[in-house]
Every structure is written in C-alpha cells, then in structure tokens.
Amino acid sequence: MSRSEFVEKQWRASVRFLKIFPFFIMLIIGINVWHNEQAGKAFDWMYLVYGVGFLLWTGFLYIFMRLIFKFVRAKTLHDERRK
C-alpha cells in the first residue's frame, strides 16, 4: 500500500466517524429531552441550542479536516512522484 493510498484510507475512516458521531450526540440530547418530559420538567430550549451548536462544530471540523487532507494528499503525491 502506497502512502497516498494510506492517506485516502484514513480520510474515508475519518469521514465515516464524522457522519456517525453527530447521530449519537443527537440521540443523547433526545434522551435528555425525553427524560425531562417524563419527569414533568419544562422543555429546556438549550438542548436545541446545544444540538445546533454541535452540528455547526462538526461542520467546521469537517472543513478543517478536509483542508488538512488536501495538504497531506498533495504532499504524499508529490513525494511519490519525486521517487
């Protein structure tokens, strides 16, 4: 496996994680809302703020990781061509 193929493989694994991770966070937020509703507590709007903030943070993380991936991929392809 060449170095550029390894970089591609790691990128695919990272993207899978970024697609699955928000689902679990939203599930936790949903469980918290459900438990509060069962306990008879008022709806807490901050859960929505936390959810939206987390989704935005995940988006920024994806963009930042994509920039790093492009740089590393270009560097490895350049190094492989030099050999």
Coordinates of C-alpha atoms in Angstrom, one line a residue:
M1 CA 0.0 0.0 0.0
S2 CA 1.5 3.3 -1.0
R3 CA 1.5 6.3 1.3
S4 CA -1.1 8.1 -0.7
E5 CA -3.5 5.1 -0.6
F6 CA -3.0 5.0 3.2
V7 CA -3.9 8.7 3.4
E8 CA -7.1 8.1 1.4
K9 CA -8.0 5.2 3.6
Q10 CA -7.6 7.3 6.8
W11 CA -9.7 10.1 5.2
R12 CA -12.5 7.7 4.5
A13 CA -12.4 6.4 8.1
S14 CA -12.5 10.0 9.4
V15 CA -15.5 10.9 7.2
R16 CA -17.4 7.8 8.4
F17 CA -16.7 8.9 12.0
L18 CA -17.9 12.4 11.3
K19 CA -21.1 11.1 9.8
I20 CA -21.9 8.8 12.7
F21 CA -20.8 10.9 15.6
P22 CA -23.5 13.6 15.4
F23 CA -26.2 10.9 15.3
F24 CA -25.1 9.7 18.8
I25 CA -24.9 13.2 20.2
M26 CA -28.4 14.0 18.9
L27 CA -29.6 10.7 20.4
I28 CA -28.2 11.7 23.8
I29 CA -29.9 15.1 23.5
G30 CA -33.2 13.4 22.6
I31 CA -32.9 11.0 25.5
N32 CA -32.3 14.0 27.9
V33 CA -35.4 15.8 26.5
W34 CA -37.5 12.6 26.8
H35 CA -36.3 12.0 30.4
N36 CA -37.2 15.6 31.3
E37 CA -40.6 15.2 29.8
Q38 CA -41.2 12.0 31.8
A39 CA -40.1 13.7 35.0
G40 CA -42.6 16.5 34.3
K41 CA -40.0 19.2 33.8
A42 CA -40.5 22.1 31.4
F43 CA -38.9 21.9 28.0
D44 CA -35.4 23.2 28.0
W45 CA -34.6 25.2 24.8
M46 CA -30.9 25.0 25.5
Y47 CA -31.0 21.4 24.2
L48 CA -31.8 22.8 20.8
V49 CA -29.0 25.3 21.1
Y50 CA -26.6 22.6 22.1
G51 CA -27.7 20.4 19.1
V52 CA -27.4 23.2 16.6
G53 CA -24.0 24.3 18.0
F54 CA -22.7 20.7 17.9
L55 CA -23.8 20.3 14.3
L56 CA -22.0 23.6 13.4
W57 CA -18.9 22.4 15.2
T58 CA -19.0 19.1 13.4
G59 CA -19.2 21.1 10.1
F60 CA -16.2 23.2 10.9
L61 CA -14.3 20.1 12.0
Y62 CA -15.1 18.5 8.6
I63 CA -13.9 21.6 6.7
F64 CA -10.7 21.8 8.8
M65 CA -10.0 18.1 8.3
R66 CA -10.7 18.4 4.6
L67 CA -8.1 21.1 4.3
I68 CA -5.5 19.0 6.2
F69 CA -6.3 16.0 4.0
K70 CA -5.8 18.0 0.8
F71 CA -2.5 19.3 2.0
V72 CA -1.2 15.8 3.1
R73 CA -2.5 14.2 0.0
A74 CA -0.7 16.7 -2.2
K75 CA 2.5 16.3 -0.2
T76 CA 2.4 12.5 -0.4
L77 CA 1.6 12.5 -4.2
H78 CA 4.5 15.0 -4.7
D79 CA 6.9 12.8 -2.7
E80 CA 5.8 9.7 -4.6
R81 CA 6.3 11.4 -8.0
R82 CA 9.8 12.5 -6.9
K83 CA 10.9 8.9 -6.3

